[in-house]
Coordinates of C-alpha atoms and ligand atoms in Angstrom, one line a residue:
M1 CA 106.6 18.6 92.7
C2 CA 109.8 16.8 91.8
G3 CA 110.5 13.6 93.7
I4 CA 113.7 13.1 95.5
V5 CA 115.4 9.9 96.8
G6 CA 118.8 9.3 98.4
Y7 CA 120.4 6.1 99.7
V8 CA 123.5 4.9 101.7
G9 CA 123.9 1.4 102.8
P10 CA 125.1 -2.1 101.9
N11 CA 122.7 -2.7 99.0
S12 CA 122.5 -1.8 95.3
S13 CA 121.7 1.9 95.4
L14 CA 120.3 1.7 91.8
D15 CA 117.7 -0.8 93.0
V16 CA 116.7 1.5 95.9
L17 CA 116.7 4.7 93.8
L18 CA 114.6 3.2 90.9
A19 CA 112.1 1.7 93.3
G20 CA 111.8 5.0 95.1
L21 CA 111.5 6.9 91.8
S22 CA 108.7 4.7 90.6
R23 CA 106.8 5.5 93.8
L24 CA 107.5 9.2 93.6
E25 CA 106.8 9.6 89.9
Y26 CA 103.4 11.1 90.7
R27 CA 105.3 14.2 91.9
G28 CA 106.5 15.0 88.4
Y29 CA 107.3 13.2 85.3
D30 CA 109.0 15.6 82.9
S31 CA 112.3 13.8 83.3
A32 CA 114.1 11.4 85.6
G33 CA 117.8 10.9 86.6
V34 CA 120.1 9.2 89.0
A35 CA 123.7 9.6 90.3
V36 CA 125.6 6.7 91.9
I37 CA 129.0 6.5 93.4
D38 CA 130.3 3.1 92.2
D39 CA 132.5 0.7 94.2
A40 CA 135.6 2.1 92.6
G41 CA 134.7 5.5 94.0
H42 CA 133.6 7.1 90.7
I43 CA 130.4 9.0 90.2
G44 CA 128.2 8.1 87.3
T45 CA 124.9 9.7 86.2
R46 CA 122.1 8.9 83.8
K47 CA 119.2 11.2 83.0
R48 CA 116.4 11.3 80.4
A49 CA 113.5 13.6 79.5
G50 CA 110.1 12.0 79.8
K51 CA 108.7 9.4 82.2
L52 CA 110.8 7.0 84.3
K53 CA 110.5 4.4 81.7
E54 CA 112.8 6.5 79.4
L55 CA 115.5 6.5 82.1
L56 CA 115.0 2.7 82.5
G57 CA 115.6 2.3 78.8
E58 CA 118.7 4.5 78.9
L59 CA 120.1 2.4 81.8
E60 CA 119.5 -0.7 79.8
E61 CA 121.3 0.7 76.7
T62 CA 124.2 2.2 78.7
P63 CA 124.3 0.5 82.1
L64 CA 125.7 2.4 85.0
N65 CA 128.2 0.9 87.4
D66 CA 126.2 0.3 90.6
G67 CA 127.3 1.3 94.1
K68 CA 126.1 1.8 97.6
T69 CA 125.6 5.6 97.6
G70 CA 123.2 7.5 95.3
I71 CA 120.5 10.0 94.6
G72 CA 117.6 10.0 92.2
H73 CA 115.2 12.6 90.9
T74 CA 111.9 12.8 89.0
R75 CA 111.2 16.3 87.7
W76 CA 108.3 18.7 87.3
A77 CA 109.8 21.4 85.2
T78 CA 110.0 25.0 86.4
H79 CA 113.1 26.7 85.0
G80 CA 114.0 25.3 81.7
G81 CA 112.0 22.9 79.4
P82 CA 111.7 19.2 80.0
N83 CA 114.7 18.0 78.1
D84 CA 117.7 15.8 78.8
S85 CA 120.1 18.6 79.7
N86 CA 117.7 20.3 82.1
A87 CA 117.0 16.9 83.8
H88 CA 118.6 16.3 87.2
P89 CA 121.2 15.5 88.6
H90 CA 123.3 18.5 87.8
L91 CA 127.1 18.4 88.3
G92 CA 129.7 20.5 90.1
D93 CA 133.4 20.3 90.9
N94 CA 134.3 19.0 87.5
G95 CA 131.7 16.3 87.5
K96 CA 132.7 14.9 90.8
L97 CA 129.6 16.2 92.7
A98 CA 126.0 15.5 91.8
L99 CA 123.0 17.5 93.1
I100 CA 119.2 17.2 92.8
H101 CA 116.7 19.8 93.7
N102 CA 113.0 20.3 94.3
G103 CA 111.7 23.9 94.5
I104 CA 112.7 27.3 93.0
I105 CA 115.9 29.2 93.7
E106 CA 114.5 32.7 93.4
N107 CA 117.9 34.5 93.3
F108 CA 119.4 32.1 90.8
S109 CA 120.0 34.8 88.1
E110 CA 122.3 36.9 90.2
L111 CA 124.1 33.8 91.6
K112 CA 124.5 32.5 88.0
Q113 CA 126.1 35.8 86.9
E114 CA 128.4 35.6 89.9
M115 CA 129.5 32.1 88.8
L116 CA 129.9 33.1 85.2
D117 CA 132.1 36.0 86.3
A118 CA 134.1 33.5 88.3
G119 CA 134.7 31.5 85.1
E120 CA 132.2 28.7 85.6
S121 CA 130.1 27.4 82.7
F122 CA 126.6 26.0 82.5
T123 CA 125.1 23.2 80.5
S124 CA 121.4 23.7 81.4
E125 CA 118.8 26.5 81.7
T126 CA 117.9 25.4 85.3
D127 CA 118.1 27.3 88.5
T128 CA 119.4 24.1 90.0
E129 CA 122.7 24.0 88.2
V130 CA 123.9 27.1 89.9
A131 CA 123.6 25.4 93.3
A132 CA 125.5 22.3 92.0
I133 CA 128.3 24.6 90.8
M134 CA 128.4 26.6 94.1
V135 CA 128.5 23.5 96.3
G136 CA 131.2 22.1 94.1
R137 CA 133.3 25.2 94.6
E138 CA 132.7 25.1 98.4
Y139 CA 133.7 21.5 98.5
R140 CA 137.0 22.3 96.8
A141 CA 137.6 24.9 99.5
T142 CA 136.5 22.8 102.5
G143 CA 136.6 19.1 101.6
D144 CA 133.5 18.8 103.8
L145 CA 130.2 18.0 102.1
T146 CA 127.9 19.1 105.0
E147 CA 129.8 22.4 105.5
S148 CA 129.7 23.0 101.7
M149 CA 125.9 22.6 101.7
R150 CA 125.6 24.9 104.8
R151 CA 127.6 27.7 103.1
V152 CA 125.5 27.5 99.9
V153 CA 122.0 27.3 101.5
A154 CA 122.9 30.5 103.4
R155 CA 123.0 32.2 100.0
L156 CA 119.9 30.8 98.4
E157 CA 116.5 32.4 98.4
G158 CA 113.2 30.7 97.7
A159 CA 112.1 27.1 98.3
F160 CA 114.4 24.1 98.0
T161 CA 115.2 20.6 99.0
L162 CA 118.7 19.7 97.8
L163 CA 120.5 16.4 98.0
I164 CA 124.2 16.0 97.1
V165 CA 126.8 13.3 96.8
H166 CA 130.5 13.7 96.0
E167 CA 132.8 10.9 94.7
D168 CA 135.5 11.9 97.3
S169 CA 132.9 11.3 100.1
P170 CA 131.4 7.9 99.3
G171 CA 128.9 6.6 101.8
V172 CA 127.5 10.1 102.5
V173 CA 124.4 11.9 101.2
V174 CA 123.7 15.4 102.5
G175 CA 120.3 17.0 102.2
A176 CA 118.9 20.4 103.1
R177 CA 115.4 21.8 103.1
R178 CA 113.6 25.1 103.2
N179 CA 109.9 25.2 102.4
S180 CA 110.1 22.0 100.3
P181 CA 109.6 18.5 101.7
L182 CA 112.3 16.0 102.8
V183 CA 111.9 13.0 105.2
I184 CA 114.5 10.5 106.6
G185 CA 114.0 6.8 106.3
L186 CA 115.8 5.0 109.1
G187 CA 117.1 1.5 108.2
D188 CA 119.4 -1.1 109.8
G189 CA 122.9 -0.3 108.6
E190 CA 121.3 1.8 105.8
N191 CA 119.5 5.1 105.6
F192 CA 117.3 6.9 103.1
L193 CA 116.1 10.3 102.2
G194 CA 112.9 11.0 100.3
S195 CA 110.4 13.8 99.3
D196 CA 107.9 11.7 101.1
V197 CA 107.8 8.3 102.8
A198 CA 106.7 6.6 99.6
A199 CA 110.3 6.9 98.5
F200 CA 111.5 4.3 101.0
V201 CA 108.5 2.6 102.6
G202 CA 109.3 -0.6 100.6
F203 CA 112.5 -0.8 102.7
T204 CA 111.7 0.7 106.0
R205 CA 108.6 2.1 107.9
R206 CA 110.7 4.0 110.4
A207 CA 110.8 7.7 109.4
M208 CA 112.0 10.9 110.9
E209 CA 110.9 14.5 110.1
I210 CA 113.3 17.1 109.0
G211 CA 112.3 20.6 110.1
Q212 CA 112.4 23.9 108.2
D213 CA 115.9 25.2 107.5
Q214 CA 117.7 22.0 108.5
I215 CA 120.6 20.0 107.0
V216 CA 120.8 16.2 107.3
T217 CA 123.9 14.1 106.7
I218 CA 123.2 10.3 106.3
R219 CA 125.7 7.6 106.4
P220 CA 125.0 3.8 106.6
D221 CA 125.1 3.8 110.4
S222 CA 124.4 7.4 111.4
V223 CA 122.0 10.3 110.8
L224 CA 123.0 13.8 111.8
V225 CA 120.6 16.7 111.6
T226 CA 121.6 20.4 112.2
D227 CA 120.0 23.7 111.6
F228 CA 121.4 26.0 108.9
D229 CA 123.9 27.4 111.5
G230 CA 125.3 24.0 112.3
A231 CA 123.6 23.5 115.8
A232 CA 122.5 19.9 116.3
V233 CA 118.7 19.3 116.5
Q234 CA 116.7 16.4 117.7
N235 CA 113.8 15.4 115.5
T236 CA 110.9 13.1 116.1
E237 CA 110.9 9.5 114.8
Y238 CA 107.6 7.9 113.8
E239 CA 106.3 4.7 112.2
V240 CA 104.7 5.0 108.8
A241 CA 101.1 3.9 109.2
W242 CA 100.8 2.0 105.9
D243 CA 103.0 -0.4 104.1
A244 CA 104.3 -0.6 100.5
S245 CA 101.4 -2.7 99.3
A246 CA 99.0 0.2 100.1
A247 CA 100.8 2.2 97.4
E248 CA 100.6 -0.5 94.7
K249 CA 98.0 -0.9 92.0
G250 CA 96.9 -4.3 93.4
G251 CA 95.5 -5.6 90.1
W252 CA 93.6 -2.4 89.2
A253 CA 94.1 -0.9 85.7
S254 CA 95.2 2.4 87.3
F255 CA 95.9 4.0 90.6
M256 CA 92.9 6.2 89.9
A257 CA 90.5 3.2 89.5
K258 CA 91.9 1.7 92.7
E259 CA 91.6 5.0 94.6
I260 CA 88.0 5.6 93.5
S261 CA 87.2 2.1 94.7
E262 CA 88.7 3.1 98.0
E263 CA 86.4 6.0 98.6
P264 CA 84.2 4.1 101.1
E265 CA 87.2 3.1 103.1
A266 CA 88.6 6.6 103.0
V267 CA 85.5 7.8 104.8
A268 CA 85.2 4.9 107.2
N269 CA 88.9 5.2 108.2
T270 CA 88.6 8.9 108.7
L271 CA 85.6 8.3 111.0
R272 CA 87.2 5.5 112.9
G273 CA 87.7 6.2 116.6
R274 CA 86.1 9.6 116.3
I275 CA 82.5 8.9 116.9
H276 CA 81.2 7.4 120.1
D277 CA 77.7 7.2 121.5
G278 CA 76.2 9.5 118.9
A279 CA 78.8 12.2 119.5
V280 CA 82.1 13.3 118.0
T281 CA 85.5 13.1 119.8
L282 CA 88.5 14.8 118.4
P283 CA 91.3 14.5 121.0
E284 CA 93.8 15.8 118.4
L285 CA 92.2 19.3 118.9
A286 CA 93.6 19.5 122.5
V287 CA 95.4 22.8 121.9
L288 CA 92.3 24.3 120.4
D289 CA 90.3 23.4 123.5
D290 CA 86.6 24.0 124.0
V291 CA 87.2 27.5 125.4
V292 CA 89.1 28.5 122.3
L293 CA 86.6 27.0 119.9
A294 CA 83.6 28.4 121.7
G295 CA 85.2 31.9 121.4
I296 CA 85.9 31.9 117.7
N297 CA 83.8 34.2 115.6
R298 CA 84.8 33.2 112.1
V299 CA 86.2 30.3 110.2
I300 CA 88.4 30.7 107.1
V301 CA 89.0 27.6 105.1
I302 CA 92.1 27.8 102.9
A303 CA 93.0 25.2 100.3
C304 CA 93.6 24.8 96.6
G305 CA 91.9 22.8 93.8
T306 CA 89.9 19.8 94.9
A307 CA 90.7 20.4 98.5
A308 CA 89.1 23.9 98.2
Y309 CA 86.0 22.3 96.8
A310 CA 85.9 20.0 99.8
G311 CA 86.2 23.1 101.9
A312 CA 83.2 24.7 100.0
V313 CA 81.1 21.6 100.8
G314 CA 82.2 21.9 104.5
K315 CA 81.1 25.6 104.6
Y316 CA 77.5 24.7 104.2
A317 CA 77.5 22.1 107.0
I318 CA 79.7 24.0 109.5
E319 CA 77.6 27.2 109.2
K320 CA 74.4 25.3 109.5
W321 CA 75.5 23.2 112.5
A322 CA 77.9 25.4 114.4
R323 CA 76.3 28.8 113.5
V324 CA 79.7 30.4 112.8
P325 CA 80.4 32.3 109.6
V326 CA 82.7 30.3 107.2
E327 CA 84.6 31.7 104.3
V328 CA 86.4 29.5 101.8
E329 CA 89.4 31.0 100.0
L330 CA 92.1 29.8 97.7
S331 CA 95.3 29.8 99.7
H332 CA 97.2 31.9 97.2
E333 CA 94.5 34.6 97.1
F334 CA 94.2 34.6 100.9
R335 CA 97.9 35.0 101.5
Y336 CA 98.4 38.1 99.4
R337 CA 95.3 40.2 100.1
D338 CA 96.1 41.4 103.6
P339 CA 93.1 39.5 105.2
I340 CA 91.8 40.7 108.6
L341 CA 92.7 38.0 111.2
D342 CA 92.8 37.8 114.9
E343 CA 92.8 35.2 117.7
R344 CA 89.1 34.7 117.3
T345 CA 89.6 33.6 113.7
L346 CA 90.0 29.9 113.1
V347 CA 91.9 29.2 109.9
V348 CA 91.4 25.6 108.7
S349 CA 93.8 24.5 106.0
I350 CA 93.0 21.4 103.9
S351 CA 95.7 19.6 102.0
Q352 CA 96.1 16.0 100.9
S353 CA 99.8 16.2 100.5
G354 CA 100.5 18.6 103.4
E355 CA 103.1 20.2 101.2
T356 CA 101.2 22.5 98.8
M357 CA 103.3 25.6 98.9
D358 CA 100.4 28.0 98.4
T359 CA 98.7 26.5 101.4
L360 CA 101.8 26.3 103.5
M361 CA 102.6 30.0 102.9
A362 CA 99.0 30.9 103.8
V363 CA 99.2 28.8 107.0
K364 CA 102.4 30.5 108.1
Y365 CA 100.9 33.9 107.3
A366 CA 97.7 33.1 109.3
K367 CA 99.8 31.9 112.3
A368 CA 102.0 35.0 112.2
S369 CA 98.9 37.2 112.0
G370 CA 97.5 35.8 115.3
A371 CA 94.8 33.5 113.9
R372 CA 94.3 30.0 115.4
V373 CA 95.4 27.4 112.8
L374 CA 94.1 23.9 112.3
S375 CA 94.9 21.6 109.4
I376 CA 93.2 18.7 107.7
C377 CA 95.8 16.6 106.1
N378 CA 96.3 13.1 104.7
T379 CA 100.1 12.9 104.9
Q380 CA 101.7 12.1 108.2
G381 CA 104.9 14.0 108.9
S382 CA 104.3 16.5 106.1
T383 CA 105.1 20.2 106.5
I384 CA 101.6 21.9 106.8
P385 CA 100.6 19.9 109.9
R386 CA 103.9 20.7 111.5
E387 CA 103.2 24.4 111.0
S388 CA 99.7 24.2 112.4
E389 CA 98.5 24.2 116.0
A390 CA 96.5 21.1 115.6
V391 CA 95.7 18.6 112.8
I392 CA 92.8 16.3 111.9
Y393 CA 94.4 13.6 109.8
T394 CA 92.3 12.1 107.1
H395 CA 93.0 8.4 106.8
A396 CA 92.5 7.9 103.1
G397 CA 95.8 6.0 102.7
P398 CA 98.4 7.0 100.1
E399 CA 96.9 8.7 97.1
V400 CA 99.2 8.0 94.1
A401 CA 97.1 9.1 91.1
V402 CA 97.8 12.8 90.5
A403 CA 94.2 13.9 90.5
S404 CA 92.6 13.6 93.9
T405 CA 89.6 11.4 94.5
K406 CA 89.5 9.4 97.7
A407 CA 91.2 12.2 99.6
F408 CA 88.3 14.5 98.6
V409 CA 85.6 12.4 100.4
A410 CA 88.0 12.0 103.4
Q411 CA 88.4 15.8 103.6
I412 CA 84.6 16.3 103.6
T413 CA 84.4 13.7 106.4
A414 CA 87.0 15.5 108.5
L415 CA 85.2 18.9 107.9
Y416 CA 81.9 17.4 109.0
L417 CA 83.5 15.9 112.1
L418 CA 84.9 19.4 112.8
G419 CA 81.5 21.0 112.2
L420 CA 79.8 18.6 114.6
H421 CA 82.5 19.1 117.2
L422 CA 82.1 22.9 116.9
A423 CA 78.3 22.4 117.3
Q424 CA 78.9 20.4 120.4
V425 CA 81.3 22.9 121.9
R426 CA 79.2 25.9 121.1
G427 CA 75.9 24.3 122.0
T428 CA 74.3 25.0 118.6
L429 CA 72.8 21.6 118.0
S430 CA 70.9 19.3 120.3
A431 CA 72.4 16.0 121.3
E432 CA 69.7 14.3 119.2
A433 CA 70.5 16.3 116.1
I434 CA 74.3 15.6 116.5
A435 CA 73.4 11.9 116.9
E436 CA 71.3 11.9 113.7
N437 CA 74.1 13.5 111.7
V438 CA 76.7 11.1 113.2
E439 CA 74.4 8.3 112.1
E440 CA 74.2 9.7 108.5
L441 CA 78.0 10.0 108.5
R442 CA 78.4 6.4 109.6
A443 CA 76.1 5.2 106.8
V444 CA 78.1 7.0 104.1
P445 CA 80.7 4.3 103.3
E446 CA 78.0 1.7 102.6
K447 CA 76.1 4.1 100.4
I448 CA 79.2 5.0 98.4
T449 CA 79.7 1.3 97.8
E450 CA 76.2 1.1 96.3
V451 CA 77.0 4.1 94.1
L452 CA 80.2 2.3 92.9
E453 CA 78.1 -0.6 91.9
V454 CA 75.5 1.4 89.9
S455 CA 78.3 3.5 88.3
K456 CA 79.7 0.6 86.4
S457 CA 77.6 1.6 83.4
I458 CA 79.2 5.0 83.2
G459 CA 82.0 3.6 81.1
Q460 CA 79.5 3.2 78.2
L461 CA 78.3 6.8 78.6
A462 CA 81.8 8.0 78.5
H463 CA 82.7 6.0 75.4
W464 CA 80.3 7.9 73.1
M465 CA 81.6 11.2 74.3
T466 CA 85.3 11.0 73.2
D467 CA 84.8 13.7 70.6
T468 CA 83.0 16.1 73.0
Q469 CA 84.6 19.5 73.2
S470 CA 82.9 20.9 76.3
V471 CA 80.9 19.7 79.2
L472 CA 79.0 21.8 81.8
F473 CA 78.2 20.8 85.4
L474 CA 75.4 22.3 87.5
G475 CA 74.6 22.0 91.1
R476 CA 73.1 24.0 94.0
H477 CA 73.9 24.3 97.7
V478 CA 76.3 21.4 98.5
G479 CA 75.8 20.2 94.9
Y480 CA 77.5 23.4 93.6
P481 CA 81.1 22.5 94.8
I482 CA 80.4 19.0 93.5
A483 CA 79.7 20.5 90.1
M484 CA 83.0 22.4 90.3
E485 CA 84.8 19.2 91.3
G486 CA 83.2 17.3 88.4
A487 CA 84.4 20.0 86.0
L488 CA 88.0 20.1 87.4
K489 CA 88.3 16.3 87.2
L490 CA 87.2 16.3 83.5
K491 CA 89.6 19.1 82.6
E492 CA 92.6 17.5 84.2
L493 CA 92.0 13.9 83.3
A494 CA 90.3 14.0 79.8
Y495 CA 91.6 17.5 78.7
I496 CA 88.1 18.6 77.8
H497 CA 86.9 22.1 78.5
A498 CA 84.5 21.9 81.4
E499 CA 82.9 24.4 83.7
G500 CA 80.9 24.0 86.9
F501 CA 78.1 26.5 87.8
A502 CA 75.7 27.2 90.5
A503 CA 72.4 26.1 88.8
G504 CA 70.7 29.4 89.9
E505 CA 73.4 31.4 88.2
L506 CA 72.7 29.8 84.8
K507 CA 70.1 32.4 83.7
H508 CA 72.5 35.2 84.6
G509 CA 74.8 34.4 81.7
P510 CA 76.1 30.9 81.2
I511 CA 72.8 29.7 79.6
A512 CA 74.1 31.5 76.5
L513 CA 76.5 28.5 76.2
I514 CA 73.7 26.0 75.7
E515 CA 73.3 24.9 72.1
P516 CA 71.9 21.7 70.7
G517 CA 73.9 18.7 71.9
Q518 CA 75.7 20.5 74.7
I519 CA 76.3 17.9 77.5
V520 CA 75.3 19.1 80.9
F521 CA 75.6 17.1 84.1
V522 CA 73.2 18.2 86.8
V523 CA 73.6 17.3 90.5
V524 CA 69.9 17.2 91.6
P525 CA 69.1 17.8 95.3
S526 CA 66.8 15.3 97.0
P527 CA 63.0 15.9 96.4
R528 CA 62.8 15.4 100.2
D529 CA 65.2 18.3 100.8
P530 CA 63.5 20.8 103.2
S531 CA 65.0 23.8 101.5
S532 CA 62.8 23.1 98.4
L533 CA 65.7 23.4 96.0
H534 CA 64.6 20.3 94.1
P535 CA 61.8 22.0 92.0
K536 CA 64.1 24.9 91.2
V537 CA 66.8 22.6 89.8
V538 CA 64.2 20.6 87.9
S539 CA 63.1 23.9 86.3
N540 CA 66.8 24.6 85.4
I541 CA 66.9 21.2 83.7
Q542 CA 63.8 22.1 81.7
E543 CA 65.3 25.4 80.7
I544 CA 68.4 23.8 79.2
R545 CA 66.6 20.9 77.7
A546 CA 64.4 23.4 75.9
R547 CA 67.5 24.8 74.3
G548 CA 68.7 21.4 73.1
A549 CA 71.1 20.4 75.9
R550 CA 71.7 16.7 76.6
V551 CA 71.2 16.3 80.3
I552 CA 72.8 13.7 82.6
A553 CA 71.2 13.9 86.0
I554 CA 72.7 12.5 89.2
A555 CA 69.5 12.2 91.3
E556 CA 68.2 10.3 94.2
Q557 CA 66.8 6.9 93.6
G558 CA 63.1 7.1 92.7
D559 CA 63.2 10.9 91.9
A560 CA 60.4 10.7 89.3
A561 CA 60.3 14.4 88.6
V562 CA 63.6 14.3 86.9
L563 CA 63.0 11.3 84.6
P564 CA 61.0 13.1 81.9
F565 CA 63.6 15.7 81.3
A566 CA 66.9 13.9 81.6
D567 CA 68.6 11.9 78.9
E568 CA 70.3 9.8 81.5
V569 CA 69.8 9.4 85.2
I570 CA 72.5 8.1 87.5
P571 CA 70.7 7.1 90.7
I572 CA 72.2 7.6 94.2
P573 CA 70.9 6.3 97.5
L574 CA 68.7 8.3 99.8
A575 CA 70.7 10.5 102.2
G576 CA 70.3 13.7 104.2
S577 CA 71.0 16.7 102.0
F578 CA 74.4 17.4 103.5
F579 CA 75.5 13.9 102.8
E580 CA 74.6 13.8 99.1
P581 CA 78.0 15.2 98.0
F582 CA 79.7 12.0 99.2
L583 CA 77.5 10.1 96.7
A584 CA 77.1 12.5 93.8
V585 CA 80.8 13.0 93.4
V586 CA 81.6 9.3 92.8
P587 CA 79.9 9.0 89.3
L588 CA 81.7 12.2 88.3
H589 CA 85.1 10.9 89.3
I590 CA 84.3 7.6 87.4
F591 CA 83.0 9.5 84.4
S592 CA 86.2 11.6 84.0
M593 CA 88.4 8.6 84.5
E594 CA 86.4 6.5 81.9
L595 CA 86.4 9.3 79.4
A596 CA 90.1 9.8 79.7
M597 CA 90.7 6.1 79.3
A598 CA 88.4 6.0 76.3
K599 CA 90.6 8.7 74.8
G600 CA 93.7 6.6 75.5
L601 CA 95.1 9.0 78.1
D602 CA 97.2 8.3 81.2
V603 CA 94.7 8.8 84.0
D604 CA 97.3 8.5 86.8
Q605 CA 99.7 11.1 85.3
P606 CA 97.8 13.7 83.3
R607 CA 100.0 16.1 81.3
N608 CA 101.6 19.1 82.9
L609 CA 100.5 18.2 86.4
A610 CA 102.2 16.9 89.5
K611 CA 100.7 15.5 92.7
S612 CA 102.4 17.7 95.2
V613 CA 102.6 21.4 94.2
T614 CA 105.6 22.6 96.1
V615 CA 106.1 25.8 94.2
E616 CA 104.0 29.0 94.6
Ligands
LIG701 C1 92.8 17.9 91.6 C2 93.9 17.9 92.5 C3 94.5 19.3 92.9 C4 94.8 19.3 94.4 C5 95.4 20.6 94.8 C6 95.7 20.6 96.3 O1 92.4 16.6 91.3 O2 94.4 16.9 92.9 O3 93.6 20.3 92.6 O4 93.6 19.1 95.2 O5 96.7 20.7 94.1 O6 96.6 19.6 96.7 P1 96.7 19.2 98.2 O7 95.4 18.7 98.7 O8 97.8 18.2 98.3 O9 97.1 20.5 99.0

């Protein structure tokens, strides 16, 4: 939420900032702004409500003197509406200091009153401006940008990443972080700061983490990191595993279309190096060794949104394979309900971004309560893995479209690897059964590719639905979370009311919603499924058809029992029942995207959303 970029070096800072903002725009697009110290030593700012293109238009109309030091911001509004005056940067010290912020300063009202009492005035409704004014006052007192930042962060409560520049300190950008993300990009004679590595990966792939409650001062040839008390700290440098081209559209109409097409790779790359001779190897779990994992008596999966639906799919498989109870809970509900945790509880957090504040807070809480904490994450160097004892990285590559697609299938892959690993350690599955499941997993990428091929016709289906007001999604067993995911995607991309239900629950109430013409997607289990759920779901289809629903079934190729009752059937390849979610979700992702496109909506940046939700 909110994208932040900072630059010092020999090059045009405007070029670097605008390139960074275009890569960070998925974090928020309510407004964008930049501040640059020009070569004459004056600070200039431009900011505009709306997407980055509005700022680009503004810069064309009223160009800014370029320079070699600058900061840029793309906003997801929290305090104060998305208008020009609330856009960042905010100014302090009579306009000589510029500050940008990601997060929420929870005690801003009292600090604002203190500043008003001291004679300061405000031009925005944001919590951010109070920090700009406070740092400006400290700079007047100390003449030292880093020290000014240190004095102010000591007074702030809540979550924040702050970057500042001052025209009397050209060639310096100071950043600070508490509970919000910030990463350093290390260049040759130039350095960068960004909310994530996407901000600077076009310029350097050398990155360095910044820990919790740390302050960083970058100059063209130096990087100094201290804690909030001023003690120097040594952080780890790492190489970003992907290059800038991975975060480009590469000829696709949207990032979403590209990322859905990458679902096979996301699974294959997450499996790579982790299956050998029909068994699973997860060396990254070293701290959570076999003795620890054999001793756990409960797994709690915590996550939000799509990641939580991946967790719900994983629950079925982990319980079945490792015979350990699994609960799946939304991070924000888990954190505030005083859950019972001990050292035999394994808490597994799932997060694409690794920065979701609700999940981060839940991870910290679980750790402090004595639980063992493992994370599944797609973003190297992000905060949640750092707060966890161990991490299984999904290798879906950068996900730029705001709504998650390829990360979802990668998360299920990681959960299945974990489930099979637990089964190995706990001796709950035979070597043959493990090998069979490993083989099923290995076959998933190719089967998703087949689904992508048959799903090309979904565009036509979507086109006649642009006036649809409501769509229901039904599924059972592992198909239930897929129904929930289908509904979430449709809401967020196409702004259509949608709900996902467990098919068995229909008769307990939701069937009252069915009226002639109601569109219902049904994820149908395989007729070969040993749990005999197939006939039950076929009966559900008949019940809703009898009441006039229009049924679109996602069913196994050759499932003849469904044909007479479905208006449309989207066939998916044969797979073991635990592996159907990988295949059934793909047409649902495509359907939501196609319907949103048919309605003329921006599928990469749906309204009111942001990719990385760094506020609670
Ligand atoms: C939905 C979506 C969100 C995220 C959720 C968690 O398409 O993208 O529901 O899944 O905000 O985000 P991460 O995985 O980054 O923690």
